PDB file of C-alpha atoms in Angstrom:
ATOM      1  CA  MET A 309      -1.976   4.807 -22.809  1.00 71.00           C
ATOM      2  CA  SER A 310       1.083   2.857 -21.684  1.00 87.00           C
ATOM      3  CA  TYR A 311       3.339   3.993 -18.839  1.00 97.00           C
ATOM      4  CA  PRO A 312       6.617   2.594 -17.506  1.00 98.00           C
ATOM      5  CA  CYS A 313       6.527   0.564 -14.303  1.00 98.00           C
ATOM      6  CA  LEU A 314       8.867   0.016 -11.362  1.00 98.00           C
ATOM      7  CA  ILE A 315       8.242  -3.206  -9.438  1.00 98.00           C
ATOM      8  CA  LEU A 316       9.393  -2.594  -5.880  1.00 98.00           C
ATOM      9  CA  ALA A 317      11.171  -5.753  -4.737  1.00 97.00           C
ATOM     10  CA  ALA A 318      14.012  -4.418  -2.588  1.00 96.00           C
ATOM     11  CA  GLY A 319      13.980  -5.372   1.082  1.00 90.00           C
ATOM     12  CA  PHE A 320      16.096  -6.708   3.917  1.00 90.00           C
ATOM     13  CA  GLY A 321      14.773 -10.285   3.843  1.00 85.00           C
ATOM     14  CA  THR A 322      13.605 -10.237   7.462  1.00 87.00           C
ATOM     15  CA  ARG A 323       9.781 -10.305   7.639  1.00 82.00           C
ATOM     16  CA  MET A 324       9.398 -13.719   5.974  1.00 87.00           C
ATOM     17  CA  GLY A 325      11.734 -15.459   8.419  1.00 86.00           C
ATOM     18  CA  ALA A 326      13.051 -18.848   7.305  1.00 87.00           C
ATOM     19  CA  LEU A 327      11.303 -18.546   3.933  1.00 89.00           C
ATOM     20  CA  THR A 328      13.890 -16.004   2.845  1.00 92.00           C
ATOM     21  CA  ARG A 329      16.952 -17.713   4.291  1.00 91.00           C
ATOM     22  CA  ASP A 330      18.039 -18.777   0.806  1.00 92.00           C
ATOM     23  CA  ARG A 331      16.057 -16.451  -1.479  1.00 94.00           C
ATOM     24  CA  PRO A 332      14.685 -12.908  -1.671  1.00 95.00           C
ATOM     25  CA  LYS A 333      11.032 -12.388  -0.811  1.00 95.00           C
ATOM     26  CA  ALA A 334      10.184 -11.820  -4.480  1.00 96.00           C
ATOM     27  CA  LEU A 335      11.067 -15.479  -5.166  1.00 97.00           C
ATOM     28  CA  VAL A 336       8.841 -16.883  -2.412  1.00 95.00           C
ATOM     29  CA  GLU A 337       6.111 -18.919  -4.119  1.00 96.00           C
ATOM     30  CA  VAL A 338       2.375 -18.327  -3.925  1.00 95.00           C
ATOM     31  CA  ALA A 339       0.084 -20.718  -5.800  1.00 94.00           C
ATOM     32  CA  GLY A 340       3.080 -22.401  -7.419  1.00 94.00           C
ATOM     33  CA  ARG A 341       4.718 -19.246  -8.771  1.00 96.00           C
ATOM     34  CA  PRO A 342       7.150 -16.740  -7.255  1.00 97.00           C
ATOM     35  CA  LEU A 343       5.742 -13.396  -6.220  1.00 97.00           C
ATOM     36  CA  ILE A 344       7.752 -11.621  -8.913  1.00 97.00           C
ATOM     37  CA  ALA A 345       5.965 -13.723 -11.557  1.00 97.00           C
ATOM     38  CA  HIS A 346       2.580 -12.576 -10.220  1.00 95.00           C
ATOM     39  CA  ALA A 347       3.804  -8.969 -10.310  1.00 96.00           C
ATOM     40  CA  LEU A 348       5.127  -9.232 -13.861  1.00 96.00           C
ATOM     41  CA  GLU A 349       1.836 -10.748 -14.985  1.00 94.00           C
ATOM     42  CA  ALA A 350      -0.087  -7.835 -13.468  1.00 93.00           C
ATOM     43  CA  VAL A 351       2.255  -5.342 -15.146  1.00 95.00           C
ATOM     44  CA  ARG A 352       1.970  -6.952 -18.553  1.00 93.00           C
ATOM     45  CA  GLN A 353      -1.820  -7.304 -18.257  1.00 89.00           C
ATOM     46  CA  GLY A 354      -1.927  -3.596 -17.504  1.00 87.00           C
ATOM     47  CA  GLY A 355      -0.013  -2.808 -20.691  1.00 89.00           C
ATOM     48  CA  ALA A 356       2.877  -1.166 -18.860  1.00 93.00           C
ATOM     49  CA  GLY A 357       6.384  -0.802 -20.223  1.00 91.00           C
ATOM     50  CA  PRO A 358       9.272  -0.486 -20.062  1.00 96.00           C
ATOM     51  CA  ILE A 359       9.618  -2.349 -16.750  1.00 98.00           C
ATOM     52  CA  ALA A 360      12.244  -2.097 -14.008  1.00 98.00           C
ATOM     53  CA  VAL A 361      12.675  -4.163 -10.840  1.00 98.00           C
ATOM     54  CA  ASN A 362      14.762  -3.093  -7.859  1.00 98.00           C
ATOM     55  CA  ALA A 363      16.436  -5.449  -5.379  1.00 97.00           C
ATOM     56  CA  HIS A 364      18.695  -5.433  -2.331  1.00 97.00           C
ATOM     57  CA  TYR A 365      18.752  -8.641  -0.233  1.00 96.00           C
ATOM     58  CA  ARG A 366      20.005 -11.619  -2.293  1.00 96.00           C
ATOM     59  CA  ALA A 367      19.720  -9.426  -5.362  1.00 96.00           C
ATOM     60  CA  GLU A 368      21.777 -11.813  -7.493  1.00 97.00           C
ATOM     61  CA  ASP A 369      19.129 -14.527  -7.137  1.00 97.00           C
ATOM     62  CA  LEU A 370      16.419 -12.222  -8.449  1.00 98.00           C
ATOM     63  CA  ARG A 371      18.701 -10.970 -11.224  1.00 97.00           C
ATOM     64  CA  ASP A 372      19.327 -14.555 -12.340  1.00 98.00           C
ATOM     65  CA  TRP A 373      15.594 -15.370 -12.344  1.00 97.00           C
ATOM     66  CA  LEU A 374      14.830 -12.282 -14.420  1.00 98.00           C
ATOM     67  CA  ALA A 375      17.581 -13.124 -16.891  1.00 97.00           C
ATOM     68  CA  ILE A 376      15.534 -16.218 -17.789  1.00 97.00           C
ATOM     69  CA  HIS A 377      11.940 -15.113 -17.232  1.00 96.00           C
ATOM     70  CA  GLY A 378      12.129 -11.360 -17.839  1.00 96.00           C
ATOM     71  CA  PRO A 379      15.124 -10.549 -20.035  1.00 96.00           C
ATOM     72  CA  ASP A 380      13.501  -7.286 -21.148  1.00 95.00           C
ATOM     73  CA  VAL A 381      13.286  -6.005 -17.539  1.00 97.00           C
ATOM     74  CA  HIS A 382      15.751  -3.406 -16.247  1.00 98.00           C
ATOM     75  CA  PHE A 383      17.366  -4.713 -13.068  1.00 98.00           C
ATOM     76  CA  LEU A 384      18.331  -2.132 -10.432  1.00 98.00           C
ATOM     77  CA  HIS A 385      20.552  -3.442  -7.633  1.00 98.00           C
ATOM     78  CA  GLU A 386      20.374  -1.084  -4.646  1.00 97.00           C
ATOM     79  CA  THR A 387      23.768  -1.403  -2.965  1.00 96.00           C
ATOM     80  CA  PRO A 388      25.319  -0.833  -0.512  1.00 96.00           C
ATOM     81  CA  ASP A 389      22.280   1.017   0.870  1.00 95.00           C
ATOM     82  CA  ILE A 390      18.608   0.358   0.305  1.00 97.00           C
ATOM     83  CA  LEU A 391      16.983   3.517  -1.048  1.00 97.00           C
ATOM     84  CA  ASP A 392      13.489   3.283   0.519  1.00 97.00           C
ATOM     85  CA  SER A 393      10.370   3.588  -1.634  1.00 97.00           C
ATOM     86  CA  GLY A 394      10.790   7.194  -2.725  1.00 98.00           C
ATOM     87  CA  GLY A 395      14.502   6.893  -3.357  1.00 98.00           C
ATOM     88  CA  ALA A 396      13.895   3.735  -5.383  1.00 98.00           C
ATOM     89  CA  VAL A 397      11.630   5.630  -7.763  1.00 98.00           C
ATOM     90  CA  LYS A 398      14.133   8.463  -8.093  1.00 98.00           C
ATOM     91  CA  ASN A 399      16.845   5.938  -8.919  1.00 98.00           C
ATOM     92  CA  ALA A 400      14.643   4.263 -11.543  1.00 98.00           C
ATOM     93  CA  LEU A 401      13.923   7.460 -13.466  1.00 98.00           C
ATOM     94  CA  SER A 402      17.245   7.068 -15.294  1.00 96.00           C
ATOM     95  CA  VAL A 403      15.816   4.024 -17.113  1.00 97.00           C
ATOM     96  CA  LEU A 404      12.069   4.773 -17.011  1.00 97.00           C
ATOM     97  CA  GLY A 405      12.070   8.450 -17.992  1.00 95.00           C
ATOM     98  CA  ASP A 406      10.644  11.531 -16.310  1.00 93.00           C
ATOM     99  CA  GLY A 407       6.954  11.126 -17.183  1.00 96.00           C
ATOM    100  CA  PRO A 408       4.245   9.448 -15.123  1.00 98.00           C
ATOM    101  CA  ILE A 409       5.123   5.899 -14.028  1.00 98.00           C
ATOM    102  CA  PHE A 410       3.454   3.005 -12.301  1.00 98.00           C
ATOM    103  CA  THR A 411       4.906   1.505  -9.150  1.00 98.00           C
ATOM    104  CA  LEU A 412       3.860  -1.931  -7.993  1.00 97.00           C
ATOM    105  CA  ASN A 413       4.823  -3.735  -4.783  1.00 97.00           C
ATOM    106  CA  ALA A 414       6.050  -7.273  -5.408  1.00 96.00           C
ATOM    107  CA  ASP A 415       4.767  -8.760  -2.134  1.00 93.00           C
ATOM    108  CA  ALA A 416       1.075  -8.978  -3.032  1.00 92.00           C
ATOM    109  CA  VAL A 417      -1.393 -10.745  -5.330  1.00 93.00           C
ATOM    110  CA  TRP A 418      -4.823  -9.681  -6.592  1.00 90.00           C
ATOM    111  CA  ASP A 419      -7.992 -11.035  -8.036  1.00 90.00           C
ATOM    112  CA  GLY A 420     -10.255  -9.100 -10.352  1.00 86.00           C
ATOM    113  CA  PRO A 421      -8.964  -7.003 -13.270  1.00 84.00           C
ATOM    114  CA  ALA A 422      -5.332  -5.944 -13.491  1.00 78.00           C
ATOM    115  CA  PRO A 423      -5.006  -2.869 -11.247  1.00 89.00           C
ATOM    116  CA  LEU A 424      -2.646  -0.925 -13.522  1.00 95.00           C
ATOM    117  CA  GLY A 425      -5.034  -0.763 -16.456  1.00 94.00           C
ATOM    118  CA  ALA A 426      -7.753   0.731 -14.275  1.00 95.00           C
ATOM    119  CA  LEU A 427      -5.331   3.344 -12.928  1.00 97.00           C
ATOM    120  CA  ALA A 428      -4.329   4.361 -16.465  1.00 96.00           C
ATOM    121  CA  ASP A 429      -7.976   4.688 -17.516  1.00 95.00           C
ATOM    122  CA  ALA A 430      -8.778   6.918 -14.518  1.00 97.00           C
ATOM    123  CA  TRP A 431      -5.625   9.074 -14.667  1.00 97.00           C
ATOM    124  CA  GLU A 432      -6.322  12.836 -14.844  1.00 98.00           C
ATOM    125  CA  PRO A 433      -2.983  14.684 -14.717  1.00 97.00           C
ATOM    126  CA  ALA A 434      -4.675  18.085 -14.611  1.00 97.00           C
ATOM    127  CA  ARG A 435      -5.890  17.368 -11.069  1.00 97.00           C
ATOM    128  CA  MET A 436      -3.726  14.443  -9.890  1.00 98.00           C
ATOM    129  CA  ASP A 437      -0.083  14.008  -8.979  1.00 98.00           C
ATOM    130  CA  ALA A 438      -0.650  10.395  -7.938  1.00 98.00           C
ATOM    131  CA  LEU A 439      -3.495   7.898  -8.208  1.00 98.00           C
ATOM    132  CA  LEU A 440      -3.386   4.992  -5.744  1.00 98.00           C
ATOM    133  CA  ALA A 441      -5.259   1.688  -6.004  1.00 98.00           C
ATOM    134  CA  LEU A 442      -7.203   0.872  -2.825  1.00 98.00           C
ATOM    135  CA  VAL A 443      -9.532  -1.777  -1.448  1.00 97.00           C
ATOM    136  CA  PRO A 444     -11.948  -1.636   1.481  1.00 96.00           C
ATOM    137  CA  ARG A 445     -10.481  -3.124   4.645  1.00 95.00           C
ATOM    138  CA  SER A 446     -12.858  -6.086   4.227  1.00 93.00           C
ATOM    139  CA  ALA A 447     -11.268  -6.949   0.851  1.00 94.00           C
ATOM    140  CA  ALA A 448      -7.692  -6.787   2.172  1.00 94.00           C
ATOM    141  CA  VAL A 449      -6.829 -10.475   2.625  1.00 95.00           C
ATOM    142  CA  GLY A 450      -4.093 -11.161   5.172  1.00 89.00           C
ATOM    143  CA  ARG A 451      -3.906  -7.526   6.221  1.00 91.00           C
ATOM    144  CA  GLN A 452      -2.450  -6.981   9.674  1.00 88.00           C
ATOM    145  CA  GLY A 453      -3.767  -3.778  11.233  1.00 89.00           C
ATOM    146  CA  GLY A 454      -6.174  -1.123  10.046  1.00 92.00           C
ATOM    147  CA  GLY A 455      -6.495   0.917   6.900  1.00 95.00           C
ATOM    148  CA  ASP A 456      -4.386   3.597   5.258  1.00 96.00           C
ATOM    149  CA  PHE A 457      -6.609   6.279   3.741  1.00 98.00           C
ATOM    150  CA  ALA A 458      -9.984   7.950   3.752  1.00 97.00           C
ATOM    151  CA  MET A 459     -11.227   8.829   0.258  1.00 97.00           C
ATOM    152  CA  ALA A 460     -13.450  11.839  -0.375  1.00 97.00           C
ATOM    153  CA  THR A 461     -16.253  11.758  -2.946  1.00 96.00           C
ATOM    154  CA  ASP A 462     -13.955  13.446  -5.479  1.00 97.00           C
ATOM    155  CA  GLY A 463     -11.269  10.804  -4.922  1.00 97.00           C
ATOM    156  CA  ARG A 464      -8.864  12.891  -2.855  1.00 98.00           C
ATOM    157  CA  LEU A 465      -7.097  11.059  -0.053  1.00 98.00           C
ATOM    158  CA  ALA A 466      -6.398  11.784   3.607  1.00 98.00           C
ATOM    159  CA  TRP A 467      -4.792   9.527   6.198  1.00 98.00           C
ATOM    160  CA  ASP A 468      -7.058   7.094   8.033  1.00 97.00           C
ATOM    161  CA  LYS A 469      -5.285   4.282   9.898  1.00 94.00           C
ATOM    162  CA  GLY A 470      -8.446   3.136  11.657  1.00 94.00           C
ATOM    163  CA  PRO A 471     -10.568   0.035  10.979  1.00 92.00           C
ATOM    164  CA  GLU A 472     -12.713   1.869   8.418  1.00 91.00           C
ATOM    165  CA  GLY A 473      -9.781   3.164   6.373  1.00 96.00           C
ATOM    166  CA  ALA A 474      -9.260   1.956   2.803  1.00 97.00           C
ATOM    167  CA  VAL A 475      -6.095  -0.106   2.255  1.00 97.00           C
ATOM    168  CA  TYR A 476      -3.411   0.805  -0.282  1.00 97.00           C
ATOM    169  CA  VAL A 477      -2.695  -2.283  -2.400  1.00 95.00           C
ATOM    170  CA  GLY A 478       0.786  -1.281  -3.539  1.00 96.00           C
ATOM    171  CA  ALA A 479      -0.130  -0.067  -7.031  1.00 97.00           C
ATOM    172  CA  GLN A 480      -0.065   3.553  -8.124  1.00 98.00           C
ATOM    173  CA  LEU A 481       0.377   5.855 -11.115  1.00 98.00           C
ATOM    174  CA  ILE A 482       2.494   8.849 -10.129  1.00 98.00           C
ATOM    175  CA  ASP A 483       3.980  11.974 -11.654  1.00 98.00           C
ATOM    176  CA  PRO A 484       7.604  11.787 -10.442  1.00 98.00           C
ATOM    177  CA  THR A 485       8.317  15.536 -10.623  1.00 98.00           C
ATOM    178  CA  ARG A 486       8.356  15.962  -6.832  1.00 98.00           C
ATOM    179  CA  ILE A 487      10.500  12.843  -6.470  1.00 98.00           C
ATOM    180  CA  ALA A 488      13.054  13.977  -9.036  1.00 98.00           C
ATOM    181  CA  ALA A 489      13.356  17.334  -7.254  1.00 97.00           C
ATOM    182  CA  ARG A 490      14.505  15.759  -3.983  1.00 97.00           C
ATOM    183  CA  THR A 491      18.200  16.281  -3.336  1.00 97.00           C
ATOM    184  CA  GLU A 492      18.669  13.256  -1.077  1.00 97.00           C
ATOM    185  CA  ALA A 493      19.005   9.703  -2.399  1.00 97.00           C
ATOM    186  CA  ILE A 494      17.120   7.860   0.377  1.00 98.00           C
ATOM    187  CA  PHE A 495      13.568   8.841   1.400  1.00 98.00           C
ATOM    188  CA  PRO A 496      10.117   7.211   1.778  1.00 98.00           C
ATOM    189  CA  MET A 497       7.189   7.606  -0.588  1.00 98.00           C
ATOM    190  CA  ARG A 498       5.081   8.675   2.376  1.00 98.00           C
ATOM    191  CA  GLU A 499       6.818  12.077   2.402  1.00 98.00           C
ATOM    192  CA  ILE A 500       5.927  12.616  -1.263  1.00 98.00           C
ATOM    193  CA  TRP A 501       2.335  11.565  -0.673  1.00 98.00           C
ATOM    194  CA  GLU A 502       2.039  14.028   2.205  1.00 98.00           C
ATOM    195  CA  GLU A 503       3.152  16.879  -0.065  1.00 98.00           C
ATOM    196  CA  MET A 504       0.563  15.834  -2.636  1.00 98.00           C
ATOM    197  CA  MET A 505      -2.105  15.423   0.030  1.00 98.00           C
ATOM    198  CA  GLU A 506      -1.523  18.954   1.295  1.00 98.00           C
ATOM    199  CA  ALA A 507      -1.871  20.231  -2.272  1.00 98.00           C
ATOM    200  CA  GLY A 508      -5.099  18.233  -2.788  1.00 98.00           C
ATOM    201  CA  ARG A 509      -3.490  16.202  -5.560  1.00 98.00           C
ATOM    202  CA  LEU A 510      -3.271  12.711  -4.005  1.00 98.00           C
ATOM    203  CA  HIS A 511      -6.168  10.600  -5.296  1.00 98.00           C
ATOM    204  CA  GLY A 512      -7.434   7.068  -4.912  1.00 98.00           C
ATOM    205  CA  LEU A 513      -9.282   4.492  -6.989  1.00 98.00           C
ATOM    206  CA  MET A 514     -11.050   1.441  -5.594  1.00 97.00           C
ATOM    207  CA  HIS A 515      -9.777  -1.824  -7.081  1.00 95.00           C
ATOM    208  CA  ASP A 516     -12.583  -4.010  -8.409  1.00 93.00           C
ATOM    209  CA  GLY A 517     -11.560  -7.161  -6.574  1.00 93.00           C
ATOM    210  CA  ARG A 518      -9.589  -8.372  -3.586  1.00 94.00           C
ATOM    211  CA  TRP A 519      -5.944  -7.957  -2.635  1.00 94.00           C
ATOM    212  CA  ALA A 520      -3.771 -10.238  -0.535  1.00 94.00           C
ATOM    213  CA  ASP A 521      -0.806  -9.025   1.499  1.00 93.00           C
ATOM    214  CA  VAL A 522       2.044 -11.527   1.180  1.00 93.00           C
ATOM    215  CA  GLY A 523       4.545  -9.454   3.113  1.00 85.00           C
ATOM    216  CA  HIS A 524       4.450 -11.913   6.046  1.00 89.00           C
ATOM    217  CA  PRO A 525       4.443 -15.742   6.207  1.00 90.00           C
ATOM    218  CA  ALA A 526       0.790 -16.154   7.231  1.00 89.00           C
ATOM    219  CA  GLY A 527      -0.255 -14.216   4.138  1.00 89.00           C
ATOM    220  CA  ILE A 528       0.785 -17.028   1.790  1.00 93.00           C
ATOM    221  CA  ALA A 529      -1.970 -19.481   2.750  1.00 92.00           C
ATOM    222  CA  GLU A 530      -4.574 -16.718   2.811  1.00 93.00           C
ATOM    223  CA  ALA A 531      -3.493 -15.516  -0.637  1.00 93.00           C
ATOM    224  CA  GLU A 532      -3.669 -19.047  -2.021  1.00 93.00           C
ATOM    225  CA  ARG A 533      -7.192 -19.489  -0.662  1.00 94.00           C
ATOM    226  CA  MET A 534      -8.177 -16.211  -2.298  1.00 94.00           C
ATOM    227  CA  LEU A 535      -6.781 -17.447  -5.609  1.00 91.00           C
ATOM    228  CA  GLY A 536      -8.559 -20.785  -5.264  1.00 90.00           C
ATOM    229  CA  HIS A 537      -5.276 -22.632  -4.772  1.00 68.00           C
ATOM    230  CA  ASP A 538      -5.706 -23.812  -1.185  1.00 56.00           C
ATOM    231  CA  THR A 539      -3.045 -26.433  -0.427  1.00 49.00           C
ATOM    232  CA  THR A 540      -3.990 -27.082   3.206  1.00 46.00           C
ATOM    233  CA  PHE A 541      -6.173 -30.117   2.521  1.00 35.00           C
TER     234      PHE A 541
END
């Protein structure tokens, strides 16, 4: 089954330093292509649609790129304020509908099968409010710090920020009912996950492959090595 997808590409343009002086992070290149191109490929491989992309810093540059390379994508410019991850989803419901949707972080690349297709195949709305794609800490290329979650045998998640915690790879399938019910415009996804966790309805799925964090400059070379596109020689 196909679900809509929001690619989360809004940020302040600070973590990548000089690389984002003249472009948003989503247009920083990894293996010869901008991050947003990798994200769109993952979305389309997963059969998702319609697609929306949000933006804040240098949003016009991303809008112009999408006009050429993704004219079917809904562009959501968060201005004057950035809405945070939960608020971004709430804002996107006006174009993506009120049913389950994928969200995908733009500052990452993967190997192995497209993560969204696996999430759709494993989705069980009777017992899940969200299903998050995870990798073991050892498969999190370029990760700075520990893990995010512990996963029980039935797939339910609890927080685990230690070295043995599984890492969230920025891809999920989520029922947005709790998000739509929030009265505020700006709030983090973490608050929604905590509500679901307390209700026993936050679940995880291990991604069959590796994931590279490209949210910081050092992650680019590591991601390219993972993809077999090492340019250091």
